Tab-separated table of C-alpha atoms in Angstrom:
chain	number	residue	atom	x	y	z
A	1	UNK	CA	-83.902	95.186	-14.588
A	2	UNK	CA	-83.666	97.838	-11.911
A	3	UNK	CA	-86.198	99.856	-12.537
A	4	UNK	CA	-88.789	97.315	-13.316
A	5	UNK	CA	-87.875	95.967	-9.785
A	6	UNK	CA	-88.198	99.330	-8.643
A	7	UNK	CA	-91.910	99.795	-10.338
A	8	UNK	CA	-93.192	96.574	-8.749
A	9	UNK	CA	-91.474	96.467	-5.336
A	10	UNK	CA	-90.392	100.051	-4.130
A	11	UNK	CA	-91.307	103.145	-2.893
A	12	UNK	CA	-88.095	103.961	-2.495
A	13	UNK	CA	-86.604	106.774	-4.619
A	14	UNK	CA	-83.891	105.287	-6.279
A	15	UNK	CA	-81.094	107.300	-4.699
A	16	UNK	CA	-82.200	105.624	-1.573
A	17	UNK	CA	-82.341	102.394	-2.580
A	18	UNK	CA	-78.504	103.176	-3.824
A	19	UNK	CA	-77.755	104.364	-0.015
A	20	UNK	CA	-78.707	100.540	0.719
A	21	UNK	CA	-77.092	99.133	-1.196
A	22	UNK	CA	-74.065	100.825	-0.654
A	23	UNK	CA	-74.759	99.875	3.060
A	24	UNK	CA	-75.253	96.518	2.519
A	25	UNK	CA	-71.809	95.959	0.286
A	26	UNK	CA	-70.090	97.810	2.892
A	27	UNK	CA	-71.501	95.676	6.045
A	28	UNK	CA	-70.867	92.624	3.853
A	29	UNK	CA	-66.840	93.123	3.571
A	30	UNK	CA	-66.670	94.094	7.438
A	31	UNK	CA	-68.357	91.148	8.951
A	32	UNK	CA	-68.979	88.716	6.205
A	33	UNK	CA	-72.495	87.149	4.923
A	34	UNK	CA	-73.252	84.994	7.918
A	35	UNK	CA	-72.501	88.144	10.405
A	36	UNK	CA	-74.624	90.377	8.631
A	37	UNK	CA	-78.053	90.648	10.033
A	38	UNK	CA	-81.374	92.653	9.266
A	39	UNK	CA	-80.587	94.644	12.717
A	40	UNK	CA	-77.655	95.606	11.494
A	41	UNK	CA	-78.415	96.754	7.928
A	42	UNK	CA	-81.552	98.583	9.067
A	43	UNK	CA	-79.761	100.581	12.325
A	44	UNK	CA	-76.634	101.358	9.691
A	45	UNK	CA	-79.457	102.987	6.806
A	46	UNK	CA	-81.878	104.341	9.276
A	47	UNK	CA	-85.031	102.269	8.041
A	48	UNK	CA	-86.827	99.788	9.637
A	49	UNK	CA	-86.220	95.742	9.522
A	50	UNK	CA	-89.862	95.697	8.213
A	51	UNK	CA	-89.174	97.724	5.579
A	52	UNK	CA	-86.291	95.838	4.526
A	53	UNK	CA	-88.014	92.877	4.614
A	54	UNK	CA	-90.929	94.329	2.676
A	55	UNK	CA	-88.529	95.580	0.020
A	56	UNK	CA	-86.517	92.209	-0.103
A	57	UNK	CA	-87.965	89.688	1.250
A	58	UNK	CA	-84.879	88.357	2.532
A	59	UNK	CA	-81.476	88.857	3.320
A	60	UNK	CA	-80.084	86.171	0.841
A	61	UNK	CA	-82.374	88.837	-1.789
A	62	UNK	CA	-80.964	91.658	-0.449
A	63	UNK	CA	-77.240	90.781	-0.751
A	64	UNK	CA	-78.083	89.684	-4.294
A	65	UNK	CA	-79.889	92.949	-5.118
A	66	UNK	CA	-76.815	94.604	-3.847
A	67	UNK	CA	-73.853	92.716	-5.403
A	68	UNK	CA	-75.974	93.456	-8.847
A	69	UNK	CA	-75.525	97.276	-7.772
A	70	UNK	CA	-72.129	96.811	-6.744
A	71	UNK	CA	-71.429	95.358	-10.204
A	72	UNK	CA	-70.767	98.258	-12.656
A	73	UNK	CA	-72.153	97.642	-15.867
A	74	UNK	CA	-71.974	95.461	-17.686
A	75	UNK	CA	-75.463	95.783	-20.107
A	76	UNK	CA	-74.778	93.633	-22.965
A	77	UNK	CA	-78.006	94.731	-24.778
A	78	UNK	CA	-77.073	98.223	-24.905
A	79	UNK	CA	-73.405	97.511	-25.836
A	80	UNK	CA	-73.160	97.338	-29.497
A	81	UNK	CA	-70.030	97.777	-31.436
A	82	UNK	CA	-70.675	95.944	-34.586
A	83	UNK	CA	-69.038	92.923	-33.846
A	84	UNK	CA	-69.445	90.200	-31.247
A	85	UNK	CA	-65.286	90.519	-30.575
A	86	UNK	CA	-65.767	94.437	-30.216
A	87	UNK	CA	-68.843	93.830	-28.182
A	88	UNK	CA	-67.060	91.171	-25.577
A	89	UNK	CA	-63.947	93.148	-24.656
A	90	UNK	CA	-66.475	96.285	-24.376
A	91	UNK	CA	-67.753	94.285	-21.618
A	92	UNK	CA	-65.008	93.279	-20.091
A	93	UNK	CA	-63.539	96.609	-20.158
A	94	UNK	CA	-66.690	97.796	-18.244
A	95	UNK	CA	-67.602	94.950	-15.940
A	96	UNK	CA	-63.988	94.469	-14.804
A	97	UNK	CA	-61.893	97.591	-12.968
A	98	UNK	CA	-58.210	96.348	-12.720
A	99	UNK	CA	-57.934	98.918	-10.167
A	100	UNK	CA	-60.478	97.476	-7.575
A	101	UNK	CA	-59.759	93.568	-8.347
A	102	UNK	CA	-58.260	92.402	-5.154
A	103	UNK	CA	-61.604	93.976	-3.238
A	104	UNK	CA	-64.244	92.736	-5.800
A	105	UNK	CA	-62.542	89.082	-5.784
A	106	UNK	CA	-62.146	89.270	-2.084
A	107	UNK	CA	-65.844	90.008	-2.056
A	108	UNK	CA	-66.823	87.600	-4.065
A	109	UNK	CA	-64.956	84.955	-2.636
A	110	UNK	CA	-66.623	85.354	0.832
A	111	UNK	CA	-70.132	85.431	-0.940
A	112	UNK	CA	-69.171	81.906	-2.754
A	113	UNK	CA	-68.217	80.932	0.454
A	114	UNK	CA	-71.690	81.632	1.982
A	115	UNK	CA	-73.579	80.367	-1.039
A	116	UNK	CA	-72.195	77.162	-0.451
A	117	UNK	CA	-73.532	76.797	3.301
A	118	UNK	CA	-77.192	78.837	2.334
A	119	UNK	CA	-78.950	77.474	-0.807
A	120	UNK	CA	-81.331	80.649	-0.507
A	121	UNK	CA	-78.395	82.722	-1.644
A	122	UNK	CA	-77.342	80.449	-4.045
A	123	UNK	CA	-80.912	80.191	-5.305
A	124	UNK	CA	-81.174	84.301	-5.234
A	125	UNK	CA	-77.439	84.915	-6.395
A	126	UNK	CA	-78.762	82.905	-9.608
A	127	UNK	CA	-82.099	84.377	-10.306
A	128	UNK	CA	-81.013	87.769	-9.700
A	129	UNK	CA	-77.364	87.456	-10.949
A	130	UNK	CA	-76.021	84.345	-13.322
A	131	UNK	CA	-79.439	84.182	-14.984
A	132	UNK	CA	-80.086	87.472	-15.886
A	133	UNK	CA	-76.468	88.152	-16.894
A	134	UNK	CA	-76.348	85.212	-18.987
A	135	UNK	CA	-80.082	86.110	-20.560
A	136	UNK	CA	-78.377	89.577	-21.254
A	137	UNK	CA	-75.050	88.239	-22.912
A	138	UNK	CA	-77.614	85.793	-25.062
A	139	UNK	CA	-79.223	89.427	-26.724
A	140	UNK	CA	-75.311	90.144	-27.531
A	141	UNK	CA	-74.568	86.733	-28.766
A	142	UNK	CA	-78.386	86.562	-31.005
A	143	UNK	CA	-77.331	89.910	-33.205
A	144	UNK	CA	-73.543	88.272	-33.532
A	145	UNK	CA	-75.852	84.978	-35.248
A	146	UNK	CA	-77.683	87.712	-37.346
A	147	UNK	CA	-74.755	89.210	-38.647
A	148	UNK	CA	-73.495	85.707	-39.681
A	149	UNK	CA	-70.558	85.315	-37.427
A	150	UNK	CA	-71.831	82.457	-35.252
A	151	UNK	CA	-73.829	79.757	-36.981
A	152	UNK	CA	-77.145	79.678	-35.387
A	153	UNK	CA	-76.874	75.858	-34.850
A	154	UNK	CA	-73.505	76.568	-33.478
A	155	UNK	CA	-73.571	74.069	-30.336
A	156	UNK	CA	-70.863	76.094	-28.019
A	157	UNK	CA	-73.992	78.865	-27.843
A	158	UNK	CA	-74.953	76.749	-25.303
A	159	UNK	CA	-71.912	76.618	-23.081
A	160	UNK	CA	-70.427	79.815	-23.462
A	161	UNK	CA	-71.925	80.293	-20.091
A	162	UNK	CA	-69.750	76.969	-18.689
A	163	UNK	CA	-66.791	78.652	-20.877
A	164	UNK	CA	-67.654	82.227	-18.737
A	165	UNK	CA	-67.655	80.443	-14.953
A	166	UNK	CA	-64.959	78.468	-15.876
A	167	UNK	CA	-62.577	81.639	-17.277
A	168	UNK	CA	-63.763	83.365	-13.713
A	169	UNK	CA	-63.594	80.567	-10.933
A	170	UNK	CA	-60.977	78.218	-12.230
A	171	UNK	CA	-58.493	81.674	-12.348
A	172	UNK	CA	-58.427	81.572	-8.375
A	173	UNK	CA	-58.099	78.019	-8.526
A	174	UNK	CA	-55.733	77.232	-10.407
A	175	UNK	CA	-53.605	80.637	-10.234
A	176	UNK	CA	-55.015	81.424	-6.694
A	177	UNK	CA	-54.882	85.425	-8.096
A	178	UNK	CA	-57.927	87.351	-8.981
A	179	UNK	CA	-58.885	87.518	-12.750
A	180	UNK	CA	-57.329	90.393	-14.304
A	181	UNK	CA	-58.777	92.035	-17.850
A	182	UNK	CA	-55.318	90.850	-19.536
A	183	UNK	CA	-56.194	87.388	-18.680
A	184	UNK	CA	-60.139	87.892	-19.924
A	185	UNK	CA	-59.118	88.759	-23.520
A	186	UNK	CA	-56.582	86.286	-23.707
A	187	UNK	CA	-59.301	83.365	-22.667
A	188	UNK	CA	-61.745	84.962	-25.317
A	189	UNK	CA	-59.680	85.017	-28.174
A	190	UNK	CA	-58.032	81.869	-27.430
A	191	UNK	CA	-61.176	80.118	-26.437
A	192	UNK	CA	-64.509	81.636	-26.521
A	193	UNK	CA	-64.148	83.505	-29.881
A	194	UNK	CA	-62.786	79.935	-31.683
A	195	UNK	CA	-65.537	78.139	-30.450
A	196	UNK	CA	-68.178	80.304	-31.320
A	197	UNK	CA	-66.660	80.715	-34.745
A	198	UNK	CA	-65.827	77.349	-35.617
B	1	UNK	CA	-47.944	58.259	-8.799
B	2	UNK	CA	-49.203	55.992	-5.868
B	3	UNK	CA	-46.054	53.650	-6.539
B	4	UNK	CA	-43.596	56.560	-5.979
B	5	UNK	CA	-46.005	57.803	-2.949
B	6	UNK	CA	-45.963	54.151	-1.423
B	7	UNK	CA	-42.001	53.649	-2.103
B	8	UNK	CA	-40.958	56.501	-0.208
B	9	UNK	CA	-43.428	57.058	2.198
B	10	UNK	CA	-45.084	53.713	3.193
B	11	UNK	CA	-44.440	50.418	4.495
B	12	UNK	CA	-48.061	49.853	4.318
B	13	UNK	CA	-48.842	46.879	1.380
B	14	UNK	CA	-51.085	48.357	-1.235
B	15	UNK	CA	-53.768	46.129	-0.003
B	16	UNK	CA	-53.563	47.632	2.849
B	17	UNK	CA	-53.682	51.245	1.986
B	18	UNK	CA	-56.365	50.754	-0.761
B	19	UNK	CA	-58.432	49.494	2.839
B	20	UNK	CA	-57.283	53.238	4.142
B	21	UNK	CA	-58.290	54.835	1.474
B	22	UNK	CA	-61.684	53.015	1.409
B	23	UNK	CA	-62.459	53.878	4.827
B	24	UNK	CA	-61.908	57.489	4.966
B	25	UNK	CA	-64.440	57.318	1.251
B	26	UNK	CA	-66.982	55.850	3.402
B	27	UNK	CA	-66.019	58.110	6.738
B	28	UNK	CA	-66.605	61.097	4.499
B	29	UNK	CA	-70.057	59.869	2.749
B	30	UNK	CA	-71.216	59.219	5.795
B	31	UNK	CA	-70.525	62.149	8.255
B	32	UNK	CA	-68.435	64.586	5.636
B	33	UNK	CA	-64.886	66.429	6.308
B	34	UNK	CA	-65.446	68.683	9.057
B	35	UNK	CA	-67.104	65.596	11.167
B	36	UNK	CA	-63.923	62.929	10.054
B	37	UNK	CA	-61.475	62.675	12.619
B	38	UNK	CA	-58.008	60.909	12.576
B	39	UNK	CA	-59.375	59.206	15.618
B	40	UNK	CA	-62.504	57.282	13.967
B	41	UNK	CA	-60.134	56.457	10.737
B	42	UNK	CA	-57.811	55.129	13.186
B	43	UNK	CA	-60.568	52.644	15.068
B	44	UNK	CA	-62.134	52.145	11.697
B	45	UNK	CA	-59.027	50.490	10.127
B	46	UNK	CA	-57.628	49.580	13.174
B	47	UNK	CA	-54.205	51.360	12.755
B	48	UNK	CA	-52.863	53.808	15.219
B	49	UNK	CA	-53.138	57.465	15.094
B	50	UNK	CA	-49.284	57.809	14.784
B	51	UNK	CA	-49.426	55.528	11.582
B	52	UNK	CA	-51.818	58.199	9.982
B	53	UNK	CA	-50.103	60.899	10.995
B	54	UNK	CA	-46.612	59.466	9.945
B	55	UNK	CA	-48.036	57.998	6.945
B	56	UNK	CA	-50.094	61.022	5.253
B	57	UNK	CA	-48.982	64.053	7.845
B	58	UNK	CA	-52.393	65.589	7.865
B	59	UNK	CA	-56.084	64.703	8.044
B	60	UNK	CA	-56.462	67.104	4.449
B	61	UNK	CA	-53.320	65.259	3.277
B	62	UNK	CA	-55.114	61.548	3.946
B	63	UNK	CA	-58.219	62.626	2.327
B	64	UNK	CA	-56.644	64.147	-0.981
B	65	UNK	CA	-55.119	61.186	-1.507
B	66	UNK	CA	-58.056	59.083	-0.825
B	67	UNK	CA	-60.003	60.822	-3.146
B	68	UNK	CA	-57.579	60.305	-6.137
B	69	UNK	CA	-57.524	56.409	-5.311
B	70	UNK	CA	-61.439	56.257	-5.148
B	71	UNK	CA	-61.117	58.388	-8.646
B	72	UNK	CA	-61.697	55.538	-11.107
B	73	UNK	CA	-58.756	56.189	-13.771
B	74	UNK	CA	-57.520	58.112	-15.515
B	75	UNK	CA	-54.160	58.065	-16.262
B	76	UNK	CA	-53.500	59.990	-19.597
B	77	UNK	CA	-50.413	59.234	-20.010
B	78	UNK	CA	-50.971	55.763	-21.142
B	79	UNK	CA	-53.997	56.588	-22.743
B	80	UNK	CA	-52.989	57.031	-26.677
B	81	UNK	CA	-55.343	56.179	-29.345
B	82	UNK	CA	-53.565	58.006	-32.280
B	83	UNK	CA	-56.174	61.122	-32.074
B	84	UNK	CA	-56.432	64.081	-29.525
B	85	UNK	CA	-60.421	63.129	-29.645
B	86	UNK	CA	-60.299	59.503	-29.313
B	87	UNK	CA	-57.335	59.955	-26.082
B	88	UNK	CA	-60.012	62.999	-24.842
B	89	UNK	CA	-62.927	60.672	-25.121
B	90	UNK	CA	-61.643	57.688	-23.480
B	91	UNK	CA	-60.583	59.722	-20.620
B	92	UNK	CA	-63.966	61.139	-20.501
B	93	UNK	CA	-65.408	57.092	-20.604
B	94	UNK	CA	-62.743	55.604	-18.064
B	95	UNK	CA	-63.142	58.932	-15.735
B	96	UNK	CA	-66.576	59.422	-15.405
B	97	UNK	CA	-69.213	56.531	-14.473
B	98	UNK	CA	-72.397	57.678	-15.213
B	99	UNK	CA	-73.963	55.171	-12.974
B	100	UNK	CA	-72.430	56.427	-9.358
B	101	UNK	CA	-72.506	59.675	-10.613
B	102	UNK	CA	-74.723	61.313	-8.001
B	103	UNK	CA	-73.305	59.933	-5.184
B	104	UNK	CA	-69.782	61.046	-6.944
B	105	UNK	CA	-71.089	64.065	-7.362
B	106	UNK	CA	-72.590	64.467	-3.927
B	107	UNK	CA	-69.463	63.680	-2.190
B	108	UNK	CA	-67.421	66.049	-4.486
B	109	UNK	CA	-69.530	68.811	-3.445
B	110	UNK	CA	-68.893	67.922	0.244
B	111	UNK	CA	-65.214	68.162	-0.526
B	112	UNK	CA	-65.607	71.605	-2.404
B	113	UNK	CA	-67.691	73.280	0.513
B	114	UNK	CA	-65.180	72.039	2.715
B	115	UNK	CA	-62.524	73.275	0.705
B	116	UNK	CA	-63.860	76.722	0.802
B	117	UNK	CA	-63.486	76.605	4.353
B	118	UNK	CA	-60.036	74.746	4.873
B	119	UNK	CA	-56.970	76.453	3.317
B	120	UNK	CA	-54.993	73.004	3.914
B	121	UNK	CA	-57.244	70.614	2.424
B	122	UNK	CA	-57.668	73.139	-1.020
B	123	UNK	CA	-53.883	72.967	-0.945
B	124	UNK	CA	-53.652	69.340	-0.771
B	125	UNK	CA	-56.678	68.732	-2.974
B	126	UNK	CA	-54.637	71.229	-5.868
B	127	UNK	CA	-51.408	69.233	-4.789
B	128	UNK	CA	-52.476	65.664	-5.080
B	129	UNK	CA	-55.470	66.107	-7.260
B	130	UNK	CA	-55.700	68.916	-9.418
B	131	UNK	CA	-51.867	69.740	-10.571
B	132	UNK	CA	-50.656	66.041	-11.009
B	133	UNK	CA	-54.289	65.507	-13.233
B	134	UNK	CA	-53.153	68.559	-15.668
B	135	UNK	CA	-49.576	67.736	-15.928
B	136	UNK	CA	-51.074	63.952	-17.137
B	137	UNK	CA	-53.161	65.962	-19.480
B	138	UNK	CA	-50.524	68.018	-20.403
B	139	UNK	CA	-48.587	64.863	-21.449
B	140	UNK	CA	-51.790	64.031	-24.009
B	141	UNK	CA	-51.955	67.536	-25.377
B	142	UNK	CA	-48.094	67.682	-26.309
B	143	UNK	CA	-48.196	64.339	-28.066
B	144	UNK	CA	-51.054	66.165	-30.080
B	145	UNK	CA	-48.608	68.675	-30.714
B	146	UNK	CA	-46.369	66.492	-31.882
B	147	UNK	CA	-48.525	65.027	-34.277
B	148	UNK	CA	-49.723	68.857	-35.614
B	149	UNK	CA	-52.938	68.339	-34.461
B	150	UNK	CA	-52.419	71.250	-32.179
B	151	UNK	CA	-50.208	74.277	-33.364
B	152	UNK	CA	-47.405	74.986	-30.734
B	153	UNK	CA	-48.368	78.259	-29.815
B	154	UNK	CA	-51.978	78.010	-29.569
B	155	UNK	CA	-52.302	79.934	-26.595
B	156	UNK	CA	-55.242	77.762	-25.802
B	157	UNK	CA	-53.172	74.806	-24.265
B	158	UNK	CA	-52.543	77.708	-21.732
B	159	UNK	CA	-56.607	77.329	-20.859
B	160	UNK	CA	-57.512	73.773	-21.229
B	161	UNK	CA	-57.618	73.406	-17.378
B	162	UNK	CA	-60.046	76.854	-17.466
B	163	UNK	CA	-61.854	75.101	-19.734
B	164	UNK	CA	-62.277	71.950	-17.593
B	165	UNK	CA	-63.114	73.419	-14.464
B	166	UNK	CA	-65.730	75.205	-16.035
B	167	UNK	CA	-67.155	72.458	-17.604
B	168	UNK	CA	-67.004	70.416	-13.779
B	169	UNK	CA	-68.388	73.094	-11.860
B	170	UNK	CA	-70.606	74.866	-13.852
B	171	UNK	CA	-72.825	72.197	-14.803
B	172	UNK	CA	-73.946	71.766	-11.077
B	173	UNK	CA	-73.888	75.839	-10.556
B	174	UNK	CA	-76.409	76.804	-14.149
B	175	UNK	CA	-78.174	73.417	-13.642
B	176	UNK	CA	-77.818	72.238	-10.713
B	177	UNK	CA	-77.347	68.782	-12.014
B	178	UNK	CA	-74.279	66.450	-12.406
B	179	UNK	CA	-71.750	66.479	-15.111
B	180	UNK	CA	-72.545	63.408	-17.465
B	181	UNK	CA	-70.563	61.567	-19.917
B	182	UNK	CA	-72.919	62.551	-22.511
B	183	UNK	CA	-72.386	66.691	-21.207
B	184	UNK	CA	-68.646	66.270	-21.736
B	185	UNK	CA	-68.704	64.867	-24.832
B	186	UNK	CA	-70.336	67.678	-26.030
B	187	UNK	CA	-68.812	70.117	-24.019
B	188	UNK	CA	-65.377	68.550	-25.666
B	189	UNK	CA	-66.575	68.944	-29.325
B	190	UNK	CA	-68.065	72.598	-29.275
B	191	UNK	CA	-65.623	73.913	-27.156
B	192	UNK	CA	-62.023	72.110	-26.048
B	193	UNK	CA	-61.582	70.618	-29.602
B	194	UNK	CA	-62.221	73.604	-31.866
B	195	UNK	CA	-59.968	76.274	-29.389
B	196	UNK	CA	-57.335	73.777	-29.371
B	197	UNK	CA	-57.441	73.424	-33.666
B	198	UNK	CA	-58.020	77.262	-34.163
């Protein structure tokens, strides 16, 4: 995904682009989506608004672009262990630092927060984030069909994306405490590996 | 749960509190949480300020509990049709009306954003709405148990409110459309029922 963004959209090397990003996260867990401005992001990276704007488009595309960048791993289509059980705690392993929990949910939180007053970052948080995540997990979940383990008419295929949000937001909700990996592989082999089997 | 809330709280007749209850609904349709003061309940129902406040203690308080008695059903625990899918299903058919299910839907997601934003009225939502609604489930799920339709230590009864709340919010988030009857029912059979008989 990056780089084809990169291709079509940027002269920026991407090292700089990183330096952005990195600005942009950073801004966004001092002062908060609705505080952060253009002005802000382009005096703290030395560029210019209209280059930002160029780049982006907007600042709902921007903070997408750089919660994406923020996100280490996962890439579902290169994980591949042999089995879709191997393959989903790979990606939990990789997509979800223990260590750094209380700021990534504390992030997060204050960008769910903001996507619920700005349907442009709703609208960019899912084409840049939920759907291409979820397209990526579907590569993952096509192979584990191949190899037999799902049956292709398997119906839960089709909400193991409700089964993901609901594992991730209902966590704080519920528990009001980040998720943690423990609690990941004990909701997918107690709820999304059933299903998909059954 | 209203006849214990009524008993010790209240000397208001039911009658008379269902007319509460009705107004704050409409109060919050019409101008939404943040707008709703104690004041216009007050002139709306033409009760004093100190009645509300003695009554229900808080504004978040009132509306939690307004929302549960504008919730058509359910109440699982005297739901019991001799199968975990037959008590799940007629929850899902007494719970959710398909035919007021956008404005439902509309003024749920008035109450979430506004939940985000208010500490209180997430507590008293999770109080009054959330908690008492899983410990009725819970009641369901153990007389499953009891029948062996469920083993005892599946640890998925640990996730069937995960599983809910995923299938409640998600729907709107991925497709930004309302949670039907028809959705849950199918939600229920590719996911809730085969964890819970793994």
């Amino acid at each position: 995904m990056m780089s084809v963004a990169t291709t079509r959209r940027s002269r920026l090397t991407p090292e700089r682009e990183a330096e952005l990003y990195e600005a942009v996260l950073q801004l966004l867990r001092e002062v908060g989506y609705d505080a952060l401005t253009m002005d802000a992001v382009a005096a703290a990276t030395r560029s210019s608004k209209a280059t930002l704007y160029r780049q982006w488009g907007s600042k709902a595309e921007l903070v997408a672009r750089a919660l994406k960048h923020g996100k280490p791993g996962p890439e579902p289509a290169a994980v591949d262990t042999g089995s879709l059980r191997g393959d989903l705690m790979e990606l939990i392993v990789r997509g979800f630092d223990d260590s750094r929990i209380e700021q990534d949910a504390a992030l997060m939180r204050g960008v769910g927060r903001a996507a619920h007053d700005n349907p442009d970052l709703l609208r960019a948080l899912r084409e840049v984030l939920i759907e291409p995540g979820l397209a990526d997990l579907r590569v993952l979940l096509d192979r584990a069909v191949e190899r037999g383990e799902i049956r292709a008419d398997n119906p839960a295929l089709d909400f193991v994306p409700h089964m993901l949000i609901g594992a991730l937001i209902s966590g704080e909700l519920i528990e009001e405490k980040p998720v943690t990996q423990a609690f990941l592989v004990g909701y997918f082999d107690a709820v999304v590996l059933p299903a998909l089997r059954a």
